Coordinates of C-alpha atoms in Angstrom, one line a residue:
Chain A
M1 CA 24.8 -20.6 -10.1
A2 CA 24.2 -21.4 -13.8
K3 CA 22.1 -19.2 -15.9
V4 CA 18.4 -20.0 -16.4
L5 CA 16.0 -18.8 -19.1
M6 CA 13.2 -16.9 -17.4
K7 CA 10.4 -14.5 -18.3
G8 CA 11.1 -11.1 -16.8
N9 CA 8.0 -11.1 -14.5
E10 CA 8.9 -14.5 -13.0
A11 CA 12.6 -13.6 -12.7
I12 CA 11.6 -10.5 -10.7
A13 CA 9.4 -12.6 -8.5
E14 CA 12.1 -15.1 -7.8
S15 CA 14.7 -12.4 -7.2
A16 CA 12.5 -10.7 -4.7
I17 CA 12.0 -14.0 -2.7
R18 CA 15.7 -14.5 -2.6
A19 CA 16.1 -10.9 -1.3
G20 CA 13.8 -11.8 1.6
G21 CA 10.6 -10.2 0.1
L22 CA 8.5 -12.9 1.7
C23 CA 5.3 -10.9 2.1
Y24 CA 3.5 -10.0 -1.2
F25 CA 0.1 -8.5 -1.9
C26 CA -1.3 -8.1 -5.4
Y27 CA -4.2 -7.5 -7.7
P28 CA -4.1 -8.9 -11.3
I29 CA -3.3 -6.6 -14.2
T30 CA -1.7 -7.2 -17.6
P31 CA 1.2 -7.2 -18.4
Q32 CA 2.5 -8.3 -15.0
S33 CA 0.1 -11.0 -13.7
E34 CA 2.7 -13.7 -14.1
V35 CA 4.4 -12.3 -11.0
A36 CA 1.3 -13.1 -8.9
E37 CA 0.8 -16.4 -10.7
Y38 CA 4.4 -17.4 -9.9
L39 CA 4.2 -16.3 -6.3
S40 CA 0.9 -18.0 -5.6
W41 CA 2.7 -21.3 -5.5
R42 CA 6.2 -20.2 -4.8
M43 CA 5.5 -18.2 -1.6
P44 CA 3.9 -21.2 0.2
E45 CA 7.0 -23.2 -0.7
V46 CA 9.4 -20.8 1.0
G47 CA 7.1 -20.1 3.9
G48 CA 6.2 -16.6 2.7
S49 CA 2.8 -14.8 2.5
F50 CA 0.9 -14.4 -0.7
L51 CA -2.5 -12.6 -0.9
Q52 CA -4.6 -11.5 -3.9
A53 CA -6.4 -8.5 -2.5
E54 CA -9.7 -6.9 -3.5
S55 CA -8.1 -3.9 -5.2
E56 CA -4.9 -2.0 -5.7
V57 CA -6.2 0.5 -3.2
A58 CA -6.3 -2.3 -0.6
V59 CA -2.9 -3.7 -1.7
A60 CA -1.1 -0.4 -1.0
N61 CA -2.7 -0.2 2.4
M62 CA -1.7 -3.8 3.1
L63 CA 1.9 -2.8 2.3
Y64 CA 1.6 0.0 4.8
G65 CA 0.3 -2.3 7.5
A66 CA 2.9 -5.0 7.0
A67 CA 5.8 -2.6 6.5
G68 CA 4.7 -0.8 9.7
A69 CA 4.9 -4.1 11.5
G70 CA 8.5 -4.4 10.3
V71 CA 7.9 -7.0 7.6
R72 CA 9.8 -6.8 4.2
V73 CA 6.9 -6.3 1.9
W74 CA 6.3 -5.6 -1.8
T75 CA 3.9 -5.6 -4.7
T76 CA 3.8 -5.5 -8.5
S77 CA 1.3 -3.9 -10.8
S78 CA 0.9 -1.9 -14.0
S79 CA 0.1 1.7 -14.7
P80 CA -3.7 1.9 -13.9
G81 CA -3.1 -0.2 -10.8
I82 CA -0.2 1.9 -9.7
S83 CA -2.4 5.0 -10.0
L84 CA -4.8 3.3 -7.5
M85 CA -1.9 2.6 -5.2
Q86 CA -0.9 6.3 -5.0
E87 CA -3.0 6.9 -1.9
G88 CA -1.2 4.2 0.1
L89 CA 2.2 5.2 -1.3
S90 CA 1.8 8.7 -0.1
Y91 CA 1.0 7.4 3.4
I92 CA 3.9 4.9 3.2
A93 CA 6.3 7.8 2.3
A94 CA 4.9 10.0 5.0
A95 CA 5.1 7.4 7.7
E96 CA 8.6 6.6 6.5
L97 CA 8.0 2.9 5.8
P98 CA 10.0 0.6 3.6
A99 CA 8.2 -1.0 0.7
V100 CA 9.1 -2.1 -2.9
V101 CA 6.7 -1.5 -5.8
V102 CA 7.3 -2.8 -9.3
N103 CA 5.5 -1.1 -12.1
I104 CA 5.5 -3.0 -15.4
V105 CA 4.4 0.1 -17.3
R106 CA 1.8 -0.2 -20.0
C107 CA 0.6 2.7 -22.3
G108 CA -1.9 5.2 -21.1
P109 CA -3.5 7.5 -19.9
G110 CA -6.8 6.0 -18.8
L111 CA -7.2 2.3 -19.5
G112 CA -4.8 2.8 -22.3
G113 CA -3.5 -0.5 -23.7
I114 CA -1.4 -3.4 -22.5
L115 CA 1.7 -2.8 -24.6
P116 CA 5.1 -1.5 -23.4
S117 CA 5.5 2.2 -22.5
Q118 CA 7.5 4.6 -20.4
C119 CA 4.6 7.0 -19.8
D120 CA 4.7 6.7 -16.0
Y121 CA 8.1 8.4 -15.7
L122 CA 6.8 11.6 -14.2
Q123 CA 4.4 9.8 -11.9
A124 CA 7.2 7.6 -10.5
T125 CA 9.9 10.2 -10.2
K126 CA 8.0 13.3 -9.1
G127 CA 6.0 11.8 -6.2
G128 CA 2.8 10.3 -7.7
G129 CA 0.4 10.7 -4.8
H130 CA -0.5 13.8 -2.8
G131 CA 2.1 15.6 -0.7
D132 CA 5.7 16.5 -0.8
Y133 CA 7.6 13.2 -1.2
R134 CA 9.8 11.2 -3.6
C135 CA 10.3 7.6 -4.2
L136 CA 13.7 6.0 -5.1
V137 CA 13.2 4.8 -8.7
Y138 CA 15.1 2.3 -10.7
G139 CA 14.7 1.5 -14.4
P140 CA 16.2 -1.8 -15.5
S141 CA 16.9 -2.4 -19.1
S142 CA 17.2 -6.2 -19.1
V143 CA 15.8 -9.1 -17.2
Q144 CA 19.2 -9.7 -15.5
E145 CA 19.3 -6.1 -14.4
A146 CA 15.8 -6.3 -13.0
V147 CA 16.9 -9.4 -11.1
D148 CA 20.0 -7.5 -9.8
L149 CA 18.0 -4.4 -8.8
M150 CA 15.4 -6.2 -6.6
P151 CA 17.8 -6.9 -3.7
L152 CA 19.1 -3.4 -4.0
A153 CA 15.5 -2.0 -3.9
F154 CA 14.7 -3.9 -0.7
D155 CA 18.0 -2.8 0.9
R156 CA 17.5 0.8 0.0
A157 CA 13.8 0.8 1.1
D158 CA 14.9 -0.4 4.5
R159 CA 17.9 1.9 4.7
Y160 CA 16.0 5.1 3.7
R161 CA 12.7 4.0 5.2
N162 CA 11.1 5.0 1.9
P163 CA 9.2 3.4 -0.9
V164 CA 11.3 2.2 -3.8
I165 CA 9.8 1.8 -7.3
V166 CA 11.2 -0.4 -10.0
V167 CA 10.0 0.8 -13.3
G168 CA 10.1 -1.9 -16.0
D169 CA 8.2 -1.4 -19.2
G170 CA 6.0 -4.2 -20.5
M171 CA 8.9 -5.5 -22.6
I172 CA 11.0 -6.2 -19.5
G173 CA 8.2 -8.1 -17.9
Q174 CA 7.2 -10.1 -20.9
M175 CA 10.5 -11.1 -22.6
M176 CA 12.6 -14.2 -21.7
E177 CA 16.3 -13.8 -21.2
P178 CA 19.0 -15.9 -19.4
V179 CA 19.4 -14.8 -15.8
E180 CA 21.7 -15.6 -13.0
F181 CA 20.6 -15.2 -9.4
R182 CA 23.7 -14.0 -7.6
R183 CA 24.5 -13.5 -4.0
Y184 CA 24.2 -9.8 -3.0
E185 CA 26.0 -8.5 0.1
F186 CA 24.9 -5.3 1.8
P187 CA 26.1 -3.6 5.0
P188 CA 24.0 -4.4 8.1
L189 CA 20.7 -2.5 8.3
P190 CA 19.7 -0.5 11.4
S191 CA 17.1 -2.3 13.5
K192 CA 13.4 -1.5 12.9
D193 CA 12.9 -0.3 16.5
W194 CA 10.1 2.0 15.2
A195 CA 7.9 -0.9 14.0
T196 CA 4.6 -1.9 15.7
T197 CA 5.6 -5.4 16.8
G198 CA 4.0 -5.3 20.3
C199 CA 5.2 -3.0 23.1
K200 CA 6.7 -5.7 25.3
G201 CA 9.6 -4.1 27.2
R202 CA 9.3 -0.7 25.5
K203 CA 7.1 2.3 25.1
P204 CA 4.3 2.0 22.4
N205 CA 5.3 2.7 18.8
V206 CA 2.9 4.6 16.6
V207 CA 3.1 4.5 12.7
N208 CA 1.4 7.7 11.7
S209 CA 1.3 10.4 9.1
L210 CA -1.0 12.8 10.8
Y211 CA 0.5 16.1 12.1
L212 CA -2.0 18.7 13.1
D213 CA 0.8 20.9 14.4
P214 CA 2.1 22.8 11.3
A215 CA 5.6 23.1 12.8
K216 CA 5.8 19.4 13.2
E217 CA 4.5 18.7 9.7
E218 CA 7.1 21.1 8.3
Q219 CA 9.8 19.3 10.3
L220 CA 8.7 16.0 8.7
N221 CA 8.8 17.6 5.2
I222 CA 12.3 19.0 5.9
R223 CA 13.6 15.7 7.2
M224 CA 12.2 13.9 4.2
A225 CA 13.8 16.4 1.8
Q226 CA 17.1 15.8 3.5
K227 CA 16.6 12.1 2.8
Y228 CA 16.1 12.8 -0.9
E229 CA 19.2 15.1 -0.9
K230 CA 21.2 12.2 0.5
M231 CA 19.8 9.9 -2.2
K232 CA 21.0 12.5 -4.8
R233 CA 24.5 12.3 -3.3
E234 CA 24.7 8.6 -2.9
E235 CA 22.2 6.7 -5.0
V236 CA 22.8 7.9 -8.6
R237 CA 23.3 5.0 -11.0
Y238 CA 23.8 5.1 -14.7
E239 CA 25.6 3.4 -17.6
E240 CA 27.7 5.1 -20.2
F241 CA 27.9 3.7 -23.8
W242 CA 30.6 4.8 -26.2
T243 CA 31.3 8.0 -24.2
D244 CA 35.0 7.0 -24.2
R245 CA 35.4 8.2 -27.8
P246 CA 34.5 11.6 -29.4
Y247 CA 30.8 12.0 -30.2
R248 CA 28.6 14.7 -31.7
V249 CA 25.3 13.6 -30.2
L250 CA 24.5 12.4 -26.7
L251 CA 21.4 10.2 -26.4
V252 CA 19.7 9.8 -23.0
A253 CA 17.5 6.8 -22.7
Y254 CA 16.5 4.2 -20.0
G255 CA 15.0 0.8 -19.9
T256 CA 14.1 -0.9 -23.2
T257 CA 14.6 2.3 -25.1
A258 CA 18.3 2.4 -24.1
R259 CA 18.9 -1.0 -25.7
I260 CA 17.3 0.3 -28.9
C261 CA 19.5 3.4 -28.7
K262 CA 22.7 1.2 -28.4
T263 CA 21.8 -0.5 -31.7
A264 CA 21.0 2.9 -33.2
I265 CA 24.4 4.3 -32.1
Q266 CA 26.2 1.3 -33.8
K267 CA 24.2 1.9 -37.0
L268 CA 25.0 5.6 -36.9
A269 CA 28.7 4.8 -36.5
E270 CA 28.5 2.7 -39.7
Q271 CA 27.3 5.9 -41.4
G272 CA 30.2 7.9 -39.9
I273 CA 28.0 9.7 -37.3
E274 CA 29.4 9.6 -33.8
A275 CA 26.9 9.3 -31.0
A276 CA 27.0 8.1 -27.4
L277 CA 24.4 7.1 -24.8
L278 CA 23.9 7.9 -21.1
R279 CA 21.5 5.4 -19.6
P280 CA 20.0 6.4 -16.2
I281 CA 19.5 3.4 -14.0
S282 CA 18.3 5.5 -11.1
L283 CA 15.5 7.6 -12.5
F284 CA 15.2 9.3 -9.1
P285 CA 17.7 10.5 -8.2
F286 CA 18.3 11.5 -11.9
P287 CA 22.0 11.5 -12.9
E288 CA 21.8 15.2 -13.7
E289 CA 25.4 16.1 -13.2
K290 CA 26.5 13.2 -15.5
V291 CA 24.0 14.3 -18.2
Y292 CA 25.5 17.9 -18.0
E293 CA 29.1 16.7 -18.0
L294 CA 28.6 14.3 -21.0
G295 CA 26.3 16.8 -22.7
Q296 CA 29.0 19.4 -22.8
R297 CA 31.1 17.2 -25.0
A298 CA 28.3 16.9 -27.6
E299 CA 26.8 19.3 -30.1
W300 CA 23.4 18.5 -28.8
V301 CA 21.5 16.1 -26.6
M302 CA 18.4 14.0 -27.4
S303 CA 16.1 12.2 -24.9
V304 CA 14.6 9.1 -26.4
E305 CA 11.6 7.6 -24.7
M306 CA 8.5 5.6 -25.1
S307 CA 6.3 8.6 -24.1
M308 CA 5.6 12.1 -25.5
G309 CA 8.6 13.5 -23.5
Q310 CA 8.7 13.0 -19.8
M311 CA 12.4 12.3 -18.9
L312 CA 13.0 15.1 -21.4
E313 CA 12.1 17.6 -18.6
D314 CA 14.9 16.2 -16.4
V315 CA 17.4 16.2 -19.3
R316 CA 16.5 19.9 -20.0
L317 CA 16.9 20.8 -16.3
A318 CA 20.3 19.1 -16.3
M319 CA 21.5 20.8 -19.4
G320 CA 20.1 24.3 -18.7
R321 CA 20.5 26.5 -21.7
T322 CA 24.0 25.2 -22.5
K323 CA 23.2 23.0 -25.4
P324 CA 20.1 22.2 -27.5
V325 CA 18.0 19.3 -26.1
Y326 CA 15.8 17.4 -28.6
F327 CA 13.4 14.6 -28.2
Y328 CA 12.4 11.5 -30.0
G329 CA 9.6 9.2 -28.7
R330 CA 7.0 6.7 -29.7
T331 CA 4.1 6.0 -27.5
G332 CA 0.7 4.2 -27.3
G333 CA 2.5 0.9 -27.1
M334 CA 4.6 1.6 -30.2
V335 CA 8.2 0.6 -29.7
P336 CA 10.8 2.7 -31.7
S337 CA 13.0 0.8 -34.0
P338 CA 16.8 1.5 -34.1
D339 CA 16.4 2.9 -37.7
E340 CA 13.8 5.4 -36.5
V341 CA 16.2 6.7 -33.8
V342 CA 19.0 6.9 -36.5
E343 CA 16.6 8.9 -38.7
A344 CA 15.7 11.2 -35.8
V345 CA 19.4 11.9 -35.1
K346 CA 20.1 12.6 -38.8
L347 CA 17.1 14.9 -39.1
H348 CA 18.5 17.2 -36.4
L349 CA 22.1 17.0 -37.8
E350 CA 20.8 18.0 -41.2
R351 CA 18.8 20.9 -39.7
K352 CA 21.9 22.5 -38.2
Chain B
M1 CA -7.9 -0.2 51.3
K2 CA -9.3 -2.2 48.4
T3 CA -9.1 -0.8 44.9
V4 CA -12.5 -1.1 43.2
F5 CA -12.0 1.0 40.1
R6 CA -8.9 2.0 38.3
R7 CA -7.6 3.0 34.8
P8 CA -6.8 -0.1 32.7
E9 CA -3.1 -0.4 31.8
S10 CA -4.1 -0.4 28.1
L11 CA -5.6 3.1 28.5
A12 CA -3.1 6.0 28.3
N13 CA -3.3 8.5 31.2
V14 CA -4.3 11.5 29.1
A15 CA -7.4 13.6 28.5
T16 CA -9.2 13.0 25.2
H17 CA -10.4 15.5 22.7
Y18 CA -13.8 14.0 22.5
C19 CA -16.9 16.2 23.0
P20 CA -18.8 16.0 26.3
G21 CA -21.3 13.1 26.2
C22 CA -19.6 11.3 23.4
T23 CA -19.4 7.6 23.8
H24 CA -16.0 7.0 22.2
G25 CA -14.6 7.2 25.8
V26 CA -16.8 4.3 26.9
I27 CA -15.8 2.2 24.0
H28 CA -12.1 3.0 24.4
R29 CA -12.3 1.8 28.0
L30 CA -14.1 -1.4 27.1
I31 CA -11.4 -2.3 24.6
A32 CA -8.7 -1.5 27.1
E33 CA -10.4 -3.6 29.8
A34 CA -10.8 -6.5 27.4
I35 CA -7.2 -6.4 26.3
D36 CA -5.9 -6.2 29.9
E37 CA -8.1 -9.0 31.1
L38 CA -7.0 -11.3 28.2
G39 CA -3.3 -10.3 28.8
L40 CA -2.8 -9.1 25.2
R41 CA -1.5 -5.6 25.7
E42 CA 2.2 -6.3 24.8
R43 CA 1.3 -7.9 21.4
T44 CA -1.6 -5.7 20.4
V45 CA -1.6 -3.3 17.5
G46 CA -4.6 -1.0 17.1
I47 CA -5.5 0.7 13.8
A48 CA -6.9 4.2 14.1
P49 CA -9.3 5.4 11.3
V50 CA -10.0 8.8 9.8
G51 CA -12.8 10.5 11.7
C52 CA -13.3 11.6 15.3
S53 CA -11.1 8.8 16.6
V54 CA -8.3 9.7 14.3
L55 CA -6.2 10.4 17.4
A56 CA -7.0 7.1 19.1
F57 CA -3.3 6.2 19.1
N58 CA -2.9 8.9 21.8
Y59 CA -5.4 7.3 24.1
F60 CA -4.2 3.7 24.3
N61 CA -1.1 2.3 25.8
F62 CA 0.1 -0.1 23.1
D63 CA 1.3 0.0 19.5
F64 CA -0.8 1.7 16.9
Q65 CA -1.0 2.5 13.2
E66 CA -2.9 5.3 11.7
A67 CA -4.7 4.3 8.5
A68 CA -6.1 6.2 5.5
H69 CA -9.8 6.8 5.4
G70 CA -11.6 3.4 5.2
R71 CA -8.5 1.4 4.7
A72 CA -8.0 0.1 8.3
P73 CA -9.1 -3.5 7.3
A74 CA -6.5 -3.5 4.6
V75 CA -3.8 -2.2 7.0
A76 CA -4.9 -4.8 9.6
T77 CA -4.7 -7.5 6.9
G78 CA -1.2 -6.5 6.0
I79 CA -0.1 -6.7 9.6
K80 CA -1.9 -9.9 10.4
R81 CA -0.6 -11.7 7.2
G82 CA 2.9 -10.5 7.9
R83 CA 2.9 -11.0 11.7
P84 CA 0.1 -13.5 12.6
D85 CA 1.3 -13.6 16.2
L86 CA 0.2 -10.0 16.8
I87 CA -3.3 -9.1 18.1
V88 CA -4.8 -6.5 15.7
F89 CA -7.9 -4.5 15.8
T90 CA -9.4 -1.7 13.8
Y91 CA -11.4 1.1 15.3
Q92 CA -13.7 2.6 12.7
G93 CA -16.6 5.0 12.4
D94 CA -19.6 4.7 10.1
G95 CA -18.3 7.0 7.3
D96 CA -14.9 5.2 7.4
L97 CA -16.2 1.7 7.4
A98 CA -19.6 1.8 5.7
S99 CA -18.9 4.3 3.0
I100 CA -15.4 4.8 1.7
G101 CA -14.1 1.6 3.3
M102 CA -16.9 -0.7 2.2
A103 CA -14.8 -2.8 -0.1
E104 CA -12.0 -3.3 2.5
I105 CA -14.3 -4.4 5.3
V106 CA -16.4 -6.8 3.2
H107 CA -13.4 -8.5 1.7
A108 CA -11.5 -8.7 5.0
A109 CA -14.6 -10.3 6.6
N110 CA -15.1 -12.6 3.7
R111 CA -11.5 -13.8 3.7
G112 CA -11.9 -14.5 7.4
E113 CA -9.0 -12.3 8.4
K114 CA -8.3 -13.0 12.0
F115 CA -8.4 -9.5 13.4
T116 CA -11.1 -7.7 15.3
V117 CA -13.2 -4.7 14.2
V118 CA -14.8 -2.3 16.6
F119 CA -17.3 -0.4 14.5
V120 CA -18.7 2.8 16.0
N121 CA -22.1 3.7 14.5
N122 CA -23.4 7.1 15.5
A123 CA -25.4 7.7 12.2
I124 CA -23.4 10.8 11.3
Y125 CA -20.0 12.1 10.2
G126 CA -18.6 13.6 13.4
M127 CA -15.2 15.1 12.7
T128 CA -16.1 16.8 9.4
G129 CA -19.0 18.5 11.1
G130 CA -22.2 16.5 10.9
Q131 CA -22.7 15.4 7.3
M132 CA -25.0 12.5 6.3
A133 CA -23.5 9.0 6.8
P134 CA -24.5 5.7 5.1
T135 CA -26.0 4.9 8.5
T136 CA -28.0 8.2 8.9
M137 CA -31.6 7.5 9.8
P138 CA -34.4 8.2 7.4
G139 CA -35.5 11.8 7.9
Q140 CA -32.5 12.6 10.1
V141 CA -31.3 16.2 9.6
T142 CA -27.6 16.6 8.9
T143 CA -25.6 19.4 7.3
T144 CA -25.8 17.6 3.9
S145 CA -29.4 16.4 4.3
P146 CA -30.9 19.6 5.7
A147 CA -34.4 18.5 4.9
G148 CA -33.8 15.1 6.5
R149 CA -32.4 11.9 4.8
D150 CA -34.6 11.3 1.8
V151 CA -34.6 7.5 1.2
N152 CA -36.0 8.0 -2.3
L153 CA -32.8 9.9 -3.3
V154 CA -30.1 8.2 -1.2
G155 CA -31.5 4.9 -0.1
Y156 CA -31.9 3.5 3.4
P157 CA -29.2 3.3 6.1
I158 CA -26.9 0.4 5.6
R159 CA -27.0 -2.3 8.3
M160 CA -23.4 -3.5 8.4
C161 CA -23.9 -6.5 10.8
E162 CA -26.7 -7.9 8.7
L163 CA -24.7 -7.3 5.5
L164 CA -21.6 -9.0 6.8
A165 CA -23.5 -11.8 8.5
S166 CA -24.8 -12.9 5.1
L167 CA -21.2 -14.0 4.2
R168 CA -20.5 -17.7 4.4
T169 CA -17.1 -17.4 6.0
P170 CA -17.3 -18.1 9.7
G171 CA -17.0 -15.1 12.0
F172 CA -18.2 -13.4 15.1
I173 CA -20.6 -10.5 14.5
E174 CA -22.5 -8.7 17.2
R175 CA -24.3 -5.4 17.6
V176 CA -24.2 -3.7 21.0
A177 CA -25.1 -0.2 22.4
V178 CA -23.1 1.9 24.8
H179 CA -25.6 4.6 25.9
H180 CA -26.7 2.9 29.1
P181 CA -24.9 0.7 31.8
K182 CA -27.1 -2.2 31.1
Y183 CA -26.1 -2.3 27.4
I184 CA -22.5 -1.3 28.3
A185 CA -22.1 -4.6 30.3
R186 CA -23.2 -6.5 27.2
A187 CA -21.0 -4.5 25.0
K188 CA -18.0 -5.4 27.2
R189 CA -18.8 -9.1 26.9
A190 CA -19.0 -8.9 23.1
I191 CA -15.8 -6.9 22.7
K192 CA -13.9 -9.3 25.0
Q193 CA -15.4 -12.3 23.2
A194 CA -14.2 -10.8 19.9
F195 CA -10.6 -10.5 21.1
K196 CA -10.8 -13.9 22.6
Y197 CA -11.7 -15.4 19.2
Q198 CA -8.8 -13.6 17.7
A199 CA -6.4 -14.7 20.4
E200 CA -7.5 -18.3 19.8
N201 CA -6.9 -17.7 16.0
R202 CA -10.5 -18.7 15.4
C203 CA -12.1 -16.1 13.1
F204 CA -12.8 -12.6 12.0
S205 CA -14.7 -10.7 14.7
F206 CA -16.8 -7.6 14.4
V207 CA -18.6 -5.6 17.1
E208 CA -20.8 -2.7 16.1
C209 CA -21.4 -0.2 18.8
L210 CA -24.5 2.0 18.6
S211 CA -23.2 5.4 19.8
T212 CA -24.3 8.9 20.3
C213 CA -23.1 12.2 18.9
P214 CA -24.7 14.9 21.0
T215 CA -22.7 17.7 19.2
N216 CA -23.7 16.9 15.7
W217 CA -27.2 15.6 16.6
G218 CA -27.8 19.0 18.4
L219 CA -29.0 17.2 21.5
S220 CA -27.9 17.2 25.2
P221 CA -26.0 14.0 26.1
L222 CA -29.0 12.7 28.0
K223 CA -31.4 13.4 25.1
A224 CA -28.9 11.9 22.7
C225 CA -29.1 8.6 24.6
K226 CA -32.9 8.7 24.4
W227 CA -32.7 9.5 20.7
L228 CA -30.5 6.5 20.1
E229 CA -32.8 4.2 22.0
E230 CA -36.0 5.5 20.2
N231 CA -34.6 5.9 16.7
M232 CA -31.6 3.8 16.1
M233 CA -32.3 0.6 18.2
P234 CA -35.5 -0.4 16.3
Y235 CA -33.7 -0.2 13.0
Y236 CA -30.4 -1.5 14.3
P237 CA -31.3 -4.4 16.6
V238 CA -28.9 -5.1 19.4
K239 CA -28.0 -8.8 19.1
N240 CA -25.6 -11.5 18.1
F241 CA -25.7 -12.2 14.3
K242 CA -23.0 -14.8 13.9
T243 CA -20.7 -16.9 16.0
P244 CA -18.0 -19.3 14.7
E245 CA -19.7 -22.2 16.5
E246 CA -22.8 -21.7 14.3
V247 CA -21.4 -23.7 11.4
G248 CA -20.8 -26.8 13.4
S249 CA -24.0 -26.7 15.5
N250 CA -26.3 -25.7 12.7
S251 CA -24.8 -27.8 10.0
Q252 CA -28.1 -29.3 9.1
A253 CA -29.7 -25.9 8.5
L254 CA -26.7 -24.7 6.5
A255 CA -26.3 -27.8 4.4
T256 CA -27.7 -26.1 1.3
D257 CA -25.5 -23.1 1.9
E258 CA -22.4 -25.1 1.2
P259 CA -21.3 -24.2 -2.3
R260 CA -20.7 -27.2 -4.6
R261 CA -17.1 -27.7 -5.5
P262 CA -16.7 -28.1 -9.2
S263 CA -15.7 -31.6 -10.1
A264 CA -14.1 -31.0 -13.5
A265 CA -10.6 -29.9 -14.5
P266 CA -10.1 -26.6 -12.8
V267 CA -10.0 -28.2 -9.4
R268 CA -6.6 -29.2 -8.3
E269 CA -5.3 -30.8 -5.1
P270 CA -2.2 -29.1 -3.8
A271 CA 0.8 -30.7 -5.4
A272 CA 4.5 -30.1 -5.7
R273 CA 5.4 -28.0 -8.7
N274 CA 8.5 -28.6 -10.9
H275 CA 10.3 -25.3 -11.5
G276 CA 13.8 -26.6 -12.0
E277 CA 16.6 -24.2 -11.0
A278 CA 14.4 -21.8 -9.1
S279 CA 13.3 -24.3 -6.5
H280 CA 15.8 -23.5 -3.8
A281 CA 15.9 -20.0 -2.5
G282 CA 19.2 -18.3 -1.6

């Protein structure tokens, strides 16, 4: 299929439909309302279900109900709305239901602002709601990658029976880029024989997260932890940039910030400073072994983010005390320029 | 030998955890009977709330989902929108439905979601140990209103049927009581009618059951029934508030109730949209 020019939010919507995400619940919030606007007319065309709910709290619980009934279901929102969804996401994780949630992150905390940010990294990757759970988290850095990750997100949600979060900063949602909707092939999925689809010919199914017996609750927690360990073994995704040549500095950045870092690395090369980039695509599981491996070949490592330093904690965990780990970030909706990143790198080189 | 009384197939053959004299058991049975009689068991999904009936999924013999506190109408909406062929009902107490879940129930009703709500009103929080509910009666003593509910501080009890019946969207709304066989027979009819409307894909249906809580009221089961009749029934009248037929039969009376449709630009008839490449999925 030929490439088309589409806004990130609309491309995400179209990709989800093509991936069979035909049940969508939402509540408007900037900067991702275009997803809902697009789907409000597109869903009826493809025989899907679109509903604008009364709140994000309700949306997350609608996801729970539909997912529990075996329906491929998803939503999109932005930071304050995602906070409201955490109740439902915790229940979805606990009941081991598949659902896809796209967070077009804006700056915060509180009402914050509507400009791009990466300040929800910790919320997305460390659980977010109450209880001992993790979501599988992807961080696309282009509209095309967001399009490509949606079918994967639906597949992995079903395969792991776990919520999958796609974290795009406001830039990914709002910018227009050429995209191609490809055909994605996945191995067959196990049947959803646990879903509440009516008990004809079988014993009743119960979708539940209540365990009054501590031994059973612990068993659930252990089973879920095993699932996350499997993700760490099998679902790590990343991109390497200029790691095939010698480098003094390893940058770690995801999403929009990674694109800025690539330009910065090219500018640094012009000044005779060798740097490389590791771009995590899966934020949970975090590519910790790759960060360590590539980090050992550098003098030091720097996490570059649109936050005050969130992924930084994972980079530090990965590196241990083996090499210095520095941070550069802009926040509040400020997007770092390549020159700022260049200066930040040079500052640390001069300090040494 | 002729069988005159047996356990409905929709009811699980287990003992419940409910207190002696509690009316949850009566309501469970009425639901099970209605579903059996309408032949809906094999495509029914119940939604259990948070409250005394949090374990309701153990007491019925069909599919169930356990919802977060107050969110059962959102969960039911999700199921019904994704799988309109299923029969879905929520089973909610007064704290769940009238307090924390107020937004969810009002909007589900207003959208005319085609599921059934069984609302159990016993004027108190049961499972958490007898705290004041939005439906607690004026002057009623609870663990968080030890001097009796003071309406000057916390307002009057909320009447959910009256509140929901004020919505324009057609629906079936009825209040019943389950403390006495005479009322139980009427409750059965209302619950069955509610499921029938859903099975016919007619409308949102809502049945409020006035119920007792002998344990947290601090009364014997018999005295609790008397307390319900003397204190709750005058404030919460047992009657039908809304039927889907109403709109057709009383169209004259409701004429002014019809909101005017704006005639200017923002109104659009459904039309095909041109969206180029993206028009064909897959």
